[in-house]
Amino acid sequence: ELLHSCGHINPPSAVVQCGSNFTAVCVVKEECMDFFHVNANYIYWKTSHFTIPKEQYTIINKTASSVTFTNIGLLNTHLTCNVLTFGQIEQNVYGITIISGFPPEKPKNLDCIVDEGKKMLCHWDPGRETHLETNFTLKSEWATEKFADCKPKHDAPSSCVLDYTIVYFVNIEVWVEAENALGKTKSDHINFDPVDKVKPSAPRNLSVSNSEELSSILKLAWSNPYFKTVARLKYNIQYRTKDASVWSQIPCEDTASTRSSFTVQDLKPFTEYVFRIRCIKADGKGYWSDWSQEASGITYEDRPSKTPSFWYKIEPSHVHAYRSVLLIWKTLPPFKANGKILDFEVTLTRWKSSQLQNYTVNDTKLRVNLTNDRYIATLTARNLVGRSDASVLTIPAFDFQGNLTESKCYLITVTPVYADGPGSSESIKAYLKQAPPSKGPTVRTKKVGKNEAVLEWDQLPVDVQNGFIRNYTIFYRTNVGNETAVNVDSSHTEYTLSSLTSDTLYMVRMAAYTDEGGKDGPEFTFTTPKFAQGEIEAIVVPVCLAFLLTTLLGVLFCFNKRDLIKKHIWPNVPDPSKSHIAQWSPHTPPRHNFSSKNQMYSDGNFTDVSVVEIEANVKKSFPDDLKSLDLFKKEKPSTEGHSSGIGGSSCMSSSRPSISSSDETESAQNTSSTIQYSTVVHSGYRHQVPSVQVFSRSESTQPLLDSEERPEDLQLVDHNADDILPRQQYFKQNCSQQETNPDISHFEQSKQVSSVNEEDFVRLQQQQISNHISQSCGSGQMKMFQEVSAADAFGSGTEGQIERFQTVGMEAAIDEGTPKSYLPQTVRQGGYMPQ
Amino acid sequence: MGEPCRQTCTQVRTHVYTPGADTDMHDTRRHSSTRTGERPLKAKLQTGVVPLLLVLHWKHGAGNPLPITPVNATYATCATRHPCYNNLMSQIRSQLGQLNSSANALFILYYTAQGEPFPNNLDKLCGPNVTDFPPFHANGTEKARLVELYRIVAYLGASLGNITRDQKTLNPNALSLHSKLNATADIMRGLLSNVHCRLCSKYHVAHVDVTYGPDTTGKDVFQKKKLGCQLLGKYKQVIAVLAQAF
């Protein structure tokens, strides 16, 4: 107590982290110092029984001394502060305990498992050893409430069993806190639904049953754990034969849903299998249950899959004409027996006799007395399900011996007989002595070409071979040539002769050779063809193609130049019945006329004939006419001086040569007066009933012949076609203006006439016009203008006027200085005439 | 633990308080009860329907009314210990399915364990004639259905606690029944937590007024058995509706 009160160490106890420095100070009371006559220099430090070197001491003052430890290692020791009294007596002043260690590391790998029917166990990795007493606390909570802490037991400091009943389908958050003298830390929080951490109980009551219908299946049945009511399950089912050590597993996809039975297929018959099963939550979350208890079952029997090995032994017999035969066979191994073999059935059939001897044997041998005849023995094994296939054995006749003859082929078969039965037999063909074949092979051609021939032949029948055929020789020759020989291997039945001459008769024969010689076969003749196959075709076809091509080109050429050809060889003769009547169309004259002309040309019938169609649009006459007039005025400079053609000749030529006249009324009057001497037809424009008639006339087609005779006239018309158009328009405009005059009675009259069919009528008139064109060209009559004027003066036309009118167009053409000028004419002779 | 609970519950009546459950929620609840506990509950109190008793089995949070009603003022108070996961509805459906699949077995186990005359007079003794059982409207909004579900589960949870307590006394050897009652109460506790979480996290509903069934403490043995049987019959009936509704 004296010493105890003599001083103290600061700190009074120490837990030190490994690797750190530590300093302890010993303070001795002054009265003790005085009592022992010492000071701080007398203080020394000891750990357990070892004195600490003075280098680690520090004298702080008269009564205090400190000791410093640097980079402390693992320690668990006592540190004492001592003084030496009277120079040598060691007095302990104070002592403390020093423990070193580490603060706790953050616990890792925290995870929990819910063993079905038990509480939840959580475990973690505590990290490195702290060497200190470290307390772990497992904390858990729902989002809405906190649960009691779980303290691990001492024997299992890194796991803890939560003592409350776990509730599925509620997420729980769990973490671990670790604490020791050097610090405190906690793991990451894990949050999970306990249903995903369940290790279900193993399936129970696994049973196996077989099926009498199918020997390859076994049915498993089991009881699912209670967890099945909480979540769906999936399974692993494993099986093995009883003697095997390796488990086979049913494919997982077949057992991926909750079930309580399963049929295993593709098993061997009559074989004992062992099964086991385990389960897990169907989505794979959680843990596999333990394996169930193993259960075994035997598949049902099937008929034996293989026949027993079967042999015989002939034993000498004392009885004449009989012999004792011992038939022996082997038992079937289980995988072939497919069940328990109940008995064997042996049937003996005498050669060439229907007599049967049946024996049912439980043993694997049978001794029978047989005559010296040949016998056929069959053996089958039988089990509960059925019989195996029969194993057949021939027991040769007693007197069987080798009366072998030469040049006969023998098949020698040797079957080894082992102690437990026969082995696999082997056969060989053999001759006692060979001879040349009795017949030679018959050769024939398979295919004959210009320079080659394919020969074929049949193998010699074994009866005539008299030995092994080693090779064949083919001889072939022409009538005059030498014979050529070709050797062919005996395995071939076909050969191709090449380099033959075409169109030649060949004779070929063939010989077969054994080791002992050969024999020729019959001679065969064939003739090679003059041409090879396809050769003629190769010549003819290109020639034909070239010919065809030439012809085609010729036709194309002719087609392209048909107009020219036609013109020179067979010029067209117009059909009078298809004559057209010209029409005046004030509406769109230039374009229409062009197209009309083009159409005529495109027809190809009238190569040198021009026809102008002139229509009159009576309804819209006035405004259109004005427009046309304007148009015409614009075009006038270019057209002036070229005026010719129908329009020009009829209207314009009546009094004025040009449209540029400003006195339109006068012009119209002039025109109308001219028209009155022309033919009068009314026509519709675009299905409209015209309010104003169109003037045209058709004449007899007789002069067409003149036209044909004078083609140069027609060509002239063609050249002037362009010039015709403006004139025609001009003519129509004048006429249209005339239409506006209600006092013109002949319009109305013509309208009545056209009441039958205006369009057809107009079309007919157009044809007539075109015909008339030819006619007028051919007539070469003159004085058109004069005649027109006369017509104007006469007013309404008469029969006689019309006749005269015919000549008007002709004369007009001449008057224009061009021989081809056409006046629209509407009335055929004998047809309609204006009244 | 049970005694203080009973006192507290009886005093507060509508607000079950479980000692030792030192959560933030409880504090909030107490405050909230004074503010919002009056509206629909006054009538209950007056009619005497509300007397409530919880037993030890009805653990933390069970039957506790959620704090605070006003939706627009609940963000601060409607807090959970950690964020609710977004699989709550799926979990609620699973829990209802779990309860539904076991309800009939529990009912049979119960009336069988009571002995005669219960098994042969189910209509008379175990008909689902439970007065003041919280209503449920399957065609309501999810929020409304969850609120009603919360009330029903709170009601059933408290009643199951009473039944379990009574049965431990009346049929101490019916261990299977005790186990089944406890398991059902556990599931219901989890269901209540999930519904709470859902209401809180999605609809910010922090308070739901709840009612409880009659207290059986002072009743005779037959009445205890009969009330239990009626409650379980009602439970069987209503849980099927609830399982269908979610």
PDB file of N, CA, C and O in Angstrom, chain A residues 141-148 164-173 191 193 226 229-230, chain B residues 23 25 60-61 80-82 84-85 87 91 94-95 98 180 186-187 189-190 193-194 196-197:
ATOM      1  N   GLU A 141     -34.478  -3.377 -39.754  1.00  0.00           N
ATOM      2  CA  GLU A 141     -35.686  -2.561 -39.650  1.00  0.00           C
ATOM      3  C   GLU A 141     -36.507  -2.659 -40.932  1.00  0.00           C
ATOM      4  O   GLU A 141     -35.982  -2.938 -42.011  1.00  0.00           O
ATOM      5  N   TRP A 142     -37.795  -2.468 -40.789  1.00  0.00           N
ATOM      6  CA  TRP A 142     -38.661  -2.219 -41.923  1.00  0.00           C
ATOM      7  C   TRP A 142     -38.631  -0.718 -42.183  1.00  0.00           C
ATOM      8  O   TRP A 142     -38.079   0.046 -41.395  1.00  0.00           O
ATOM      9  N   ALA A 143     -39.292  -0.318 -43.219  1.00  0.00           N
ATOM     10  CA  ALA A 143     -39.367   1.116 -43.469  1.00  0.00           C
ATOM     11  C   ALA A 143     -40.191   1.798 -42.389  1.00  0.00           C
ATOM     12  O   ALA A 143     -40.077   2.999 -42.162  1.00  0.00           O
ATOM     13  N   THR A 144     -41.038   1.005 -41.707  1.00  0.00           N
ATOM     14  CA  THR A 144     -41.960   1.613 -40.747  1.00  0.00           C
ATOM     15  C   THR A 144     -41.606   1.307 -39.305  1.00  0.00           C
ATOM     16  O   THR A 144     -42.192   1.894 -38.404  1.00  0.00           O
ATOM     17  N   GLU A 145     -40.725   0.401 -39.071  1.00  0.00           N
ATOM     18  CA  GLU A 145     -40.391   0.116 -37.676  1.00  0.00           C
ATOM     19  C   GLU A 145     -39.036  -0.543 -37.558  1.00  0.00           C
ATOM     20  O   GLU A 145     -38.516  -1.111 -38.516  1.00  0.00           O
ATOM     21  N   LYS A 146     -38.530  -0.455 -36.364  1.00  0.00           N
ATOM     22  CA  LYS A 146     -37.191  -0.959 -36.109  1.00  0.00           C
ATOM     23  C   LYS A 146     -37.306  -2.217 -35.255  1.00  0.00           C
ATOM     24  O   LYS A 146     -38.186  -2.319 -34.403  1.00  0.00           O
ATOM     25  N   PHE A 147     -36.432  -3.155 -35.523  1.00  0.00           N
ATOM     26  CA  PHE A 147     -36.440  -4.385 -34.743  1.00  0.00           C
ATOM     27  C   PHE A 147     -35.308  -4.376 -33.727  1.00  0.00           C
ATOM     28  O   PHE A 147     -34.367  -3.578 -33.841  1.00  0.00           O
ATOM     29  N   ALA A 148     -35.414  -5.308 -32.817  1.00  0.00           N
ATOM     30  CA  ALA A 148     -34.402  -5.387 -31.765  1.00  0.00           C
ATOM     31  C   ALA A 148     -33.062  -5.779 -32.360  1.00  0.00           C
ATOM     32  O   ALA A 148     -33.002  -6.513 -33.354  1.00  0.00           O
ATOM     33  N   TYR A 164     -36.827 -12.796 -34.215  1.00  0.00           N
ATOM     34  CA  TYR A 164     -38.247 -12.610 -34.498  1.00  0.00           C
ATOM     35  C   TYR A 164     -38.623 -13.384 -35.756  1.00  0.00           C
ATOM     36  O   TYR A 164     -37.773 -13.707 -36.594  1.00  0.00           O
ATOM     37  N   THR A 165     -39.893 -13.674 -35.849  1.00  0.00           N
ATOM     38  CA  THR A 165     -40.370 -14.405 -37.019  1.00  0.00           C
ATOM     39  C   THR A 165     -40.283 -13.507 -38.244  1.00  0.00           C
ATOM     40  O   THR A 165     -40.755 -12.377 -38.232  1.00  0.00           O
ATOM     41  N   ILE A 166     -39.674 -14.041 -39.232  1.00  0.00           N
ATOM     42  CA  ILE A 166     -39.485 -13.231 -40.435  1.00  0.00           C
ATOM     43  C   ILE A 166     -40.787 -13.183 -41.220  1.00  0.00           C
ATOM     44  O   ILE A 166     -41.557 -14.151 -41.225  1.00  0.00           O
ATOM     45  N   VAL A 167     -41.051 -12.070 -41.805  1.00  0.00           N
ATOM     46  CA  VAL A 167     -42.279 -11.897 -42.586  1.00  0.00           C
ATOM     47  C   VAL A 167     -41.891 -11.714 -44.041  1.00  0.00           C
ATOM     48  O   VAL A 167     -41.070 -10.859 -44.374  1.00  0.00           O
ATOM     49  N   TYR A 168     -42.471 -12.536 -44.881  1.00  0.00           N
ATOM     50  CA  TYR A 168     -42.185 -12.446 -46.314  1.00  0.00           C
ATOM     51  C   TYR A 168     -42.914 -11.258 -46.929  1.00  0.00           C
ATOM     52  O   TYR A 168     -43.927 -10.789 -46.409  1.00  0.00           O
ATOM     53  N   PHE A 169     -42.422 -10.828 -48.030  1.00  0.00           N
ATOM     54  CA  PHE A 169     -43.024  -9.759 -48.847  1.00  0.00           C
ATOM     55  C   PHE A 169     -43.001  -8.399 -48.155  1.00  0.00           C
ATOM     56  O   PHE A 169     -43.821  -7.536 -48.444  1.00  0.00           O
ATOM     57  N   VAL A 170     -42.094  -8.229 -47.225  1.00  0.00           N
ATOM     58  CA  VAL A 170     -41.855  -6.894 -46.679  1.00  0.00           C
ATOM     59  C   VAL A 170     -40.347  -6.689 -46.724  1.00  0.00           C
ATOM     60  O   VAL A 170     -39.596  -7.491 -46.173  1.00  0.00           O
ATOM     61  N   ASN A 171     -39.944  -5.652 -47.393  1.00  0.00           N
ATOM     62  CA  ASN A 171     -38.505  -5.410 -47.471  1.00  0.00           C
ATOM     63  C   ASN A 171     -37.949  -5.064 -46.102  1.00  0.00           C
ATOM     64  O   ASN A 171     -38.544  -4.281 -45.353  1.00  0.00           O
ATOM     65  N   ILE A 172     -36.832  -5.631 -45.839  1.00  0.00           N
ATOM     66  CA  ILE A 172     -36.188  -5.392 -44.561  1.00  0.00           C
ATOM     67  C   ILE A 172     -34.781  -4.870 -44.840  1.00  0.00           C
ATOM     68  O   ILE A 172     -34.159  -5.279 -45.819  1.00  0.00           O
ATOM     69  N   GLU A 173     -34.344  -3.944 -44.016  1.00  0.00           N
ATOM     70  CA  GLU A 173     -33.002  -3.388 -44.195  1.00  0.00           C
ATOM     71  C   GLU A 173     -32.133  -3.865 -43.042  1.00  0.00           C
ATOM     72  O   GLU A 173     -32.532  -3.777 -41.882  1.00  0.00           O
ATOM     73  N   ASN A 191     -30.854  -4.253 -48.331  1.00  0.00           N
ATOM     74  CA  ASN A 191     -32.314  -4.191 -48.253  1.00  0.00           C
ATOM     75  C   ASN A 191     -32.872  -5.278 -49.157  1.00  0.00           C
ATOM     76  O   ASN A 191     -32.516  -5.352 -50.330  1.00  0.00           O
ATOM     77  N   ASP A 193     -36.201  -8.426 -49.728  1.00  0.00           N
ATOM     78  CA  ASP A 193     -37.426  -9.099 -49.301  1.00  0.00           C
ATOM     79  C   ASP A 193     -37.006 -10.480 -48.805  1.00  0.00           C
ATOM     80  O   ASP A 193     -36.382 -11.243 -49.557  1.00  0.00           O
ATOM     81  N   TYR A 226     -43.479 -26.437 -47.331  1.00  0.00           N
ATOM     82  CA  TYR A 226     -44.548 -25.477 -47.091  1.00  0.00           C
ATOM     83  C   TYR A 226     -44.324 -24.178 -47.877  1.00  0.00           C
ATOM     84  O   TYR A 226     -45.260 -23.468 -48.233  1.00  0.00           O
ATOM     85  N   THR A 229     -46.501 -22.743 -50.703  1.00  0.00           N
ATOM     86  CA  THR A 229     -47.691 -21.898 -50.587  1.00  0.00           C
ATOM     87  C   THR A 229     -47.335 -20.416 -50.639  1.00  0.00           C
ATOM     88  O   THR A 229     -48.202 -19.571 -50.797  1.00  0.00           O
ATOM     89  N   VAL A 230     -46.051 -20.127 -50.467  1.00  0.00           N
ATOM     90  CA  VAL A 230     -45.625 -18.730 -50.470  1.00  0.00           C
ATOM     91  C   VAL A 230     -45.131 -18.318 -51.853  1.00  0.00           C
ATOM     92  O   VAL A 230     -45.436 -17.224 -52.334  1.00  0.00           O
TER      93      VAL A 230
ATOM     94  N   THR B  23     -39.886   4.730 -32.030  1.00  0.00           N
ATOM     95  CA  THR B  23     -39.659   5.237 -33.382  1.00  0.00           C
ATOM     96  C   THR B  23     -40.177   6.646 -33.505  1.00  0.00           C
ATOM     97  O   THR B  23     -40.947   7.122 -32.669  1.00  0.00           O
ATOM     98  N   MET B  25     -42.167   7.578 -35.627  1.00  0.00           N
ATOM     99  CA  MET B  25     -43.583   7.526 -35.938  1.00  0.00           C
ATOM    100  C   MET B  25     -44.452   7.674 -34.710  1.00  0.00           C
ATOM    101  O   MET B  25     -45.481   8.315 -34.724  1.00  0.00           O
ATOM    102  N   HIS B  60     -44.904  -4.284 -32.674  1.00  0.00           N
ATOM    103  CA  HIS B  60     -44.615  -2.883 -33.018  1.00  0.00           C
ATOM    104  C   HIS B  60     -45.440  -2.389 -34.183  1.00  0.00           C
ATOM    105  O   HIS B  60     -45.456  -2.997 -35.227  1.00  0.00           O
ATOM    106  N   GLY B  61     -46.039  -1.309 -33.944  1.00  0.00           N
ATOM    107  CA  GLY B  61     -46.666  -0.633 -35.066  1.00  0.00           C
ATOM    108  C   GLY B  61     -48.001  -1.201 -35.477  1.00  0.00           C
ATOM    109  O   GLY B  61     -48.723  -0.586 -36.245  1.00  0.00           O
ATOM    110  N   THR B  80     -40.439   7.716 -43.434  1.00  0.00           N
ATOM    111  CA  THR B  80     -40.180   6.313 -43.126  1.00  0.00           C
ATOM    112  C   THR B  80     -38.718   6.176 -42.732  1.00  0.00           C
ATOM    113  O   THR B  80     -37.904   7.063 -43.006  1.00  0.00           O
ATOM    114  N   ARG B  81     -38.381   5.059 -42.147  1.00  0.00           N
ATOM    115  CA  ARG B  81     -37.017   4.885 -41.644  1.00  0.00           C
ATOM    116  C   ARG B  81     -36.022   4.818 -42.785  1.00  0.00           C
ATOM    117  O   ARG B  81     -34.885   5.245 -42.664  1.00  0.00           O
ATOM    118  N   HIS B  82     -36.462   4.224 -43.849  1.00  0.00           N
ATOM    119  CA  HIS B  82     -35.641   4.233 -45.060  1.00  0.00           C
ATOM    120  C   HIS B  82     -36.610   4.256 -46.246  1.00  0.00           C
ATOM    121  O   HIS B  82     -37.794   3.944 -46.077  1.00  0.00           O
ATOM    122  N   CYS B  84     -39.075   3.573 -49.152  1.00  0.00           N
ATOM    123  CA  CYS B  84     -39.867   2.397 -49.494  1.00  0.00           C
ATOM    124  C   CYS B  84     -39.518   1.953 -50.898  1.00  0.00           C
ATOM    125  O   CYS B  84     -39.289   2.781 -51.785  1.00  0.00           O
ATOM    126  N   TYR B  85     -39.458   0.675 -51.089  1.00  0.00           N
ATOM    127  CA  TYR B  85     -39.142   0.170 -52.426  1.00  0.00           C
ATOM    128  C   TYR B  85     -40.374   0.228 -53.302  1.00  0.00           C
ATOM    129  O   TYR B  85     -41.502   0.310 -52.822  1.00  0.00           O
ATOM    130  N   ASN B  87     -41.684  -1.942 -55.189  1.00  0.00           N
ATOM    131  CA  ASN B  87     -42.420  -3.178 -55.474  1.00  0.00           C
ATOM    132  C   ASN B  87     -43.523  -3.408 -54.442  1.00  0.00           C
ATOM    133  O   ASN B  87     -43.960  -4.534 -54.215  1.00  0.00           O
ATOM    134  N   GLN B  91     -45.902  -6.676 -53.549  1.00  0.00           N
ATOM    135  CA  GLN B  91     -45.789  -7.345 -52.252  1.00  0.00           C
ATOM    136  C   GLN B  91     -47.139  -7.403 -51.534  1.00  0.00           C
ATOM    137  O   GLN B  91     -47.489  -8.407 -50.921  1.00  0.00           O
ATOM    138  N   SER B  94     -49.098 -10.115 -52.988  1.00  0.00           N
ATOM    139  CA  SER B  94     -48.605 -11.417 -52.519  1.00  0.00           C
ATOM    140  C   SER B  94     -49.074 -11.701 -51.105  1.00  0.00           C
ATOM    141  O   SER B  94     -49.466 -12.827 -50.772  1.00  0.00           O
ATOM    142  N   GLN B  95     -49.028 -10.668 -50.295  1.00  0.00           N
ATOM    143  CA  GLN B  95     -49.459 -10.871 -48.907  1.00  0.00           C
ATOM    144  C   GLN B  95     -50.952 -11.183 -48.825  1.00  0.00           C
ATOM    145  O   GLN B  95     -51.367 -12.064 -48.067  1.00  0.00           O
ATOM    146  N   GLN B  98     -51.404 -14.637 -49.885  1.00  0.00           N
ATOM    147  CA  GLN B  98     -50.954 -15.532 -48.823  1.00  0.00           C
ATOM    148  C   GLN B  98     -52.026 -15.662 -47.740  1.00  0.00           C
ATOM    149  O   GLN B  98     -52.359 -16.775 -47.303  1.00  0.00           O
ATOM    150  N   LYS B 180     -50.873 -20.969 -36.226  1.00  0.00           N
ATOM    151  CA  LYS B 180     -51.503 -20.402 -37.425  1.00  0.00           C
ATOM    152  C   LYS B 180     -51.969 -18.968 -37.163  1.00  0.00           C
ATOM    153  O   LYS B 180     -51.849 -18.093 -38.032  1.00  0.00           O
ATOM    154  N   ASP B 186     -48.557 -12.196 -38.118  1.00  0.00           N
ATOM    155  CA  ASP B 186     -47.274 -11.711 -38.638  1.00  0.00           C
ATOM    156  C   ASP B 186     -47.424 -11.181 -40.056  1.00  0.00           C
ATOM    157  O   ASP B 186     -46.904 -10.117 -40.399  1.00  0.00           O
ATOM    158  N   ILE B 187     -48.123 -11.961 -40.870  1.00  0.00           N
ATOM    159  CA  ILE B 187     -48.304 -11.512 -42.261  1.00  0.00           C
ATOM    160  C   ILE B 187     -49.056 -10.192 -42.284  1.00  0.00           C
ATOM    161  O   ILE B 187     -48.737  -9.270 -43.036  1.00  0.00           O
ATOM    162  N   ARG B 189     -49.093  -7.957 -40.049  1.00  0.00           N
ATOM    163  CA  ARG B 189     -48.204  -6.884 -39.588  1.00  0.00           C
ATOM    164  C   ARG B 189     -47.368  -6.365 -40.772  1.00  0.00           C
ATOM    165  O   ARG B 189     -47.190  -5.159 -40.958  1.00  0.00           O
ATOM    166  N   GLY B 190     -46.870  -7.321 -41.534  1.00  0.00           N
ATOM    167  CA  GLY B 190     -46.097  -6.932 -42.711  1.00  0.00           C
ATOM    168  C   GLY B 190     -46.958  -6.204 -43.732  1.00  0.00           C
ATOM    169  O   GLY B 190     -46.529  -5.218 -44.343  1.00  0.00           O
ATOM    170  N   SER B 193     -47.464  -2.686 -42.716  1.00  0.00           N
ATOM    171  CA  SER B 193     -46.255  -1.897 -42.973  1.00  0.00           C
ATOM    172  C   SER B 193     -46.178  -1.491 -44.435  1.00  0.00           C
ATOM    173  O   SER B 193     -45.860  -0.343 -44.772  1.00  0.00           O
ATOM    174  N   ASN B 194     -46.466  -2.449 -45.303  1.00  0.00           N
ATOM    175  CA  ASN B 194     -46.395  -2.145 -46.740  1.00  0.00           C
ATOM    176  C   ASN B 194     -47.434  -1.100 -47.148  1.00  0.00           C
ATOM    177  O   ASN B 194     -47.152  -0.198 -47.919  1.00  0.00           O
ATOM    178  N   HIS B 196     -48.797   1.093 -45.227  1.00  0.00           N
ATOM    179  CA  HIS B 196     -48.321   2.349 -44.640  1.00  0.00           C
ATOM    180  C   HIS B 196     -47.287   2.995 -45.568  1.00  0.00           C
ATOM    181  O   HIS B 196     -47.368   4.162 -45.921  1.00  0.00           O
ATOM    182  N   CYS B 197     -46.342   2.192 -45.993  1.00  0.00           N
ATOM    183  CA  CYS B 197     -45.268   2.677 -46.855  1.00  0.00           C
ATOM    184  C   CYS B 197     -45.834   3.251 -48.153  1.00  0.00           C
ATOM    185  O   CYS B 197     -45.429   4.317 -48.606  1.00  0.00           O
TER     186      CYS B 197
END
